[in-house]
Amino acid sequence: MFKRIDHIELVTRQPEQAIAFYTGVLGFGVRSRDRVPATPMGPLDLVYLDLGGTTVELMTYPESSPVAPPAGERLGYRMMALEVEDMDKALAWLKSKGIEPAWGPVKRPAYARAEIRDPDGNHIELRQWIR
């Protein structure tokens, strides 16, 4: 019945910065763009980004100001996770782009894990599976 996760939605106030981060730093490609002219919050601009068959939908309401959720741990969606081939190389690449880990890396026998943040402050886990 259920096949897969189709996409993850992220609401941003800074679409060009978010697109630059996800494409220029993390290697996503822009698959398509769309505009929904009328929603309860006004027009909605959409940008669909793809990485290895996974889609992130960036959503921007140019005529309204969505509010950020409260900080700290909460119930519900927490973050997306990207698998990396080599944690040390990935973190060195990110550092060359001016991005420092928000947490980690932590290395365990089965994996290495770190977190970064996108321009809107969304957490992104980096995970290297050690086989």
mmCIF file of C-alpha atoms in Angstrom:
data_model
loop_
_atom_site.group_PDB
_atom_site.id
_atom_site.type_symbol
_atom_site.label_atom_id
_atom_site.label_comp_id
_atom_site.label_asym_id
_atom_site.label_seq_id
_atom_site.Cartn_x
_atom_site.Cartn_y
_atom_site.Cartn_z
ATOM 1 C CA MET A 1 0.000 0.000 0.000
ATOM 2 C CA PHE A 2 2.635 2.554 1.045
ATOM 3 C CA LYS A 3 5.612 2.808 -1.288
ATOM 4 C CA ARG A 4 8.178 5.326 -0.004
ATOM 5 C CA ILE A 5 8.666 8.802 1.386
ATOM 6 C CA ASP A 6 7.812 11.021 -1.570
ATOM 7 C CA HIS A 7 9.302 14.274 -0.296
ATOM 8 C CA ILE A 8 10.157 16.400 2.720
ATOM 9 C CA GLU A 9 8.756 19.946 2.941
ATOM 10 C CA LEU A 10 10.748 22.854 4.367
ATOM 11 C CA VAL A 11 9.272 26.327 4.751
ATOM 12 C CA THR A 12 11.841 29.090 4.213
ATOM 13 C CA ARG A 13 11.831 32.881 4.301
ATOM 14 C CA GLN A 14 15.082 32.965 2.317
ATOM 15 C CA PRO A 15 14.504 30.851 -0.784
ATOM 16 C CA GLU A 16 17.609 31.912 -2.699
ATOM 17 C CA GLN A 17 19.892 31.244 0.282
ATOM 18 C CA ALA A 18 18.208 27.879 0.887
ATOM 19 C CA ILE A 19 18.523 26.894 -2.793
ATOM 20 C CA ALA A 20 22.199 27.933 -2.827
ATOM 21 C CA PHE A 21 22.865 25.864 0.316
ATOM 22 C CA TYR A 22 21.083 22.709 -0.806
ATOM 23 C CA THR A 23 22.479 22.826 -4.377
ATOM 24 C CA GLY A 24 25.897 24.444 -3.929
ATOM 25 C CA VAL A 25 26.890 22.818 -0.643
ATOM 26 C CA LEU A 26 24.928 19.565 -0.352
ATOM 27 C CA GLY A 27 24.752 18.688 -4.062
ATOM 28 C CA PHE A 28 20.983 18.655 -4.609
ATOM 29 C CA GLY A 29 19.741 19.549 -8.082
ATOM 30 C CA VAL A 30 16.772 21.781 -8.868
ATOM 31 C CA ARG A 31 14.154 19.471 -10.397
ATOM 32 C CA SER A 32 11.381 22.015 -10.932
ATOM 33 C CA ARG A 33 9.664 25.161 -9.682
ATOM 34 C CA ASP A 34 5.987 25.928 -9.287
ATOM 35 C CA ARG A 35 3.670 28.590 -7.888
ATOM 36 C CA VAL A 36 0.326 28.088 -6.196
ATOM 37 C CA PRO A 37 -1.404 31.448 -6.678
ATOM 38 C CA ALA A 38 -3.830 31.197 -3.747
ATOM 39 C CA THR A 39 -3.531 29.419 -0.393
ATOM 40 C CA PRO A 40 -4.900 30.466 3.024
ATOM 41 C CA MET A 41 -1.536 32.235 3.581
ATOM 42 C CA GLY A 42 -1.379 33.837 0.113
ATOM 43 C CA PRO A 43 0.721 32.773 -2.879
ATOM 44 C CA LEU A 44 3.106 29.856 -2.391
ATOM 45 C CA ASP A 45 6.373 29.454 -4.313
ATOM 46 C CA LEU A 46 7.752 25.916 -4.545
ATOM 47 C CA VAL A 47 11.182 24.618 -5.516
ATOM 48 C CA TYR A 48 11.701 20.863 -5.777
ATOM 49 C CA LEU A 49 15.261 19.726 -5.054
ATOM 50 C CA ASP A 50 16.526 16.201 -5.715
ATOM 51 C CA LEU A 51 19.423 14.197 -4.258
ATOM 52 C CA GLY A 52 19.707 10.535 -5.198
ATOM 53 C CA GLY A 53 15.976 10.154 -5.701
ATOM 54 C CA THR A 54 15.045 11.981 -2.489
ATOM 55 C CA THR A 55 13.089 15.214 -2.894
ATOM 56 C CA VAL A 56 13.104 18.264 -0.647
ATOM 57 C CA GLU A 57 10.320 20.742 -1.384
ATOM 58 C CA LEU A 58 11.278 24.289 -0.421
ATOM 59 C CA MET A 59 8.178 26.369 0.277
ATOM 60 C CA THR A 60 8.054 30.168 0.441
ATOM 61 C CA TYR A 61 5.051 32.368 1.228
ATOM 62 C CA PRO A 62 6.280 35.688 -0.205
ATOM 63 C CA GLU A 63 3.352 37.729 1.182
ATOM 64 C CA SER A 64 3.271 36.369 4.743
ATOM 65 C CA SER A 65 5.681 35.523 7.552
ATOM 66 C CA PRO A 66 5.453 31.986 8.958
ATOM 67 C CA VAL A 67 6.754 31.774 12.519
ATOM 68 C CA ALA A 68 9.562 29.538 13.728
ATOM 69 C CA PRO A 69 8.678 26.718 16.130
ATOM 70 C CA PRO A 70 9.871 26.983 19.722
ATOM 71 C CA ALA A 71 13.502 26.025 20.254
ATOM 72 C CA GLY A 72 14.506 22.845 22.041
ATOM 73 C CA GLU A 73 13.445 19.231 21.804
ATOM 74 C CA ARG A 74 9.785 18.723 20.961
ATOM 75 C CA LEU A 75 7.467 16.023 19.683
ATOM 76 C CA GLY A 76 7.190 15.640 15.935
ATOM 77 C CA TYR A 77 9.504 16.053 12.981
ATOM 78 C CA ARG A 78 13.100 16.487 14.086
ATOM 79 C CA MET A 79 15.458 16.518 11.089
ATOM 80 C CA MET A 80 16.474 14.858 7.862
ATOM 81 C CA ALA A 81 19.611 12.744 7.672
ATOM 82 C CA LEU A 82 22.052 12.511 4.770
ATOM 83 C CA GLU A 83 24.348 9.534 4.403
ATOM 84 C CA VAL A 84 27.959 10.470 3.643
ATOM 85 C CA GLU A 85 30.746 8.254 2.314
ATOM 86 C CA ASP A 86 33.430 9.653 4.643
ATOM 87 C CA MET A 87 32.586 11.837 7.652
ATOM 88 C CA ASP A 88 35.988 13.502 7.883
ATOM 89 C CA LYS A 89 36.010 14.416 4.183
ATOM 90 C CA ALA A 90 32.401 15.643 4.340
ATOM 91 C CA LEU A 91 33.139 17.884 7.339
ATOM 92 C CA ALA A 92 36.311 19.217 5.665
ATOM 93 C CA TRP A 93 34.284 20.029 2.519
ATOM 94 C CA LEU A 94 31.627 21.792 4.574
ATOM 95 C CA LYS A 95 34.279 23.757 6.494
ATOM 96 C CA SER A 96 35.696 24.969 3.158
ATOM 97 C CA LYS A 97 32.202 26.374 2.484
ATOM 98 C CA GLY A 98 32.095 28.107 5.883
ATOM 99 C CA ILE A 99 29.828 25.533 7.544
ATOM 100 C CA GLU A 100 30.845 24.167 10.937
ATOM 101 C CA PRO A 101 29.125 21.228 12.617
ATOM 102 C CA ALA A 102 26.466 22.203 15.131
ATOM 103 C CA TRP A 103 27.162 18.923 16.921
ATOM 104 C CA GLY A 104 29.723 16.136 16.616
ATOM 105 C CA PRO A 105 31.217 14.252 15.022
ATOM 106 C CA VAL A 106 30.663 11.286 17.280
ATOM 107 C CA LYS A 107 32.274 8.051 16.122
ATOM 108 C CA ARG A 108 30.906 4.695 17.243
ATOM 109 C CA PRO A 109 31.825 1.190 16.065
ATOM 110 C CA ALA A 110 28.916 1.049 13.582
ATOM 111 C CA TYR A 111 28.636 4.704 12.520
ATOM 112 C CA ALA A 112 29.867 8.286 12.666
ATOM 113 C CA ARG A 113 27.326 11.101 13.191
ATOM 114 C CA ALA A 114 27.355 14.899 13.093
ATOM 115 C CA GLU A 115 24.812 17.668 12.584
ATOM 116 C CA ILE A 116 24.847 20.862 10.556
ATOM 117 C CA ARG A 117 22.165 23.520 10.038
ATOM 118 C CA ASP A 118 20.751 25.004 6.863
ATOM 119 C CA PRO A 119 20.349 28.796 6.422
ATOM 120 C CA ASP A 120 16.965 28.692 8.221
ATOM 121 C CA GLY A 121 18.431 26.785 11.185
ATOM 122 C CA ASN A 122 16.953 23.374 10.286
ATOM 123 C CA HIS A 123 19.069 20.529 11.617
ATOM 124 C CA ILE A 124 20.566 18.077 9.117
ATOM 125 C CA GLU A 125 22.184 14.898 10.383
ATOM 126 C CA LEU A 126 25.216 13.540 8.566
ATOM 127 C CA ARG A 127 25.641 9.776 8.973
ATOM 128 C CA GLN A 128 28.475 7.509 7.855
ATOM 129 C CA TRP A 129 27.702 3.826 8.254
ATOM 130 C CA ILE A 130 30.806 1.809 9.111
ATOM 131 C CA ARG A 131 30.531 -1.686 7.777
#
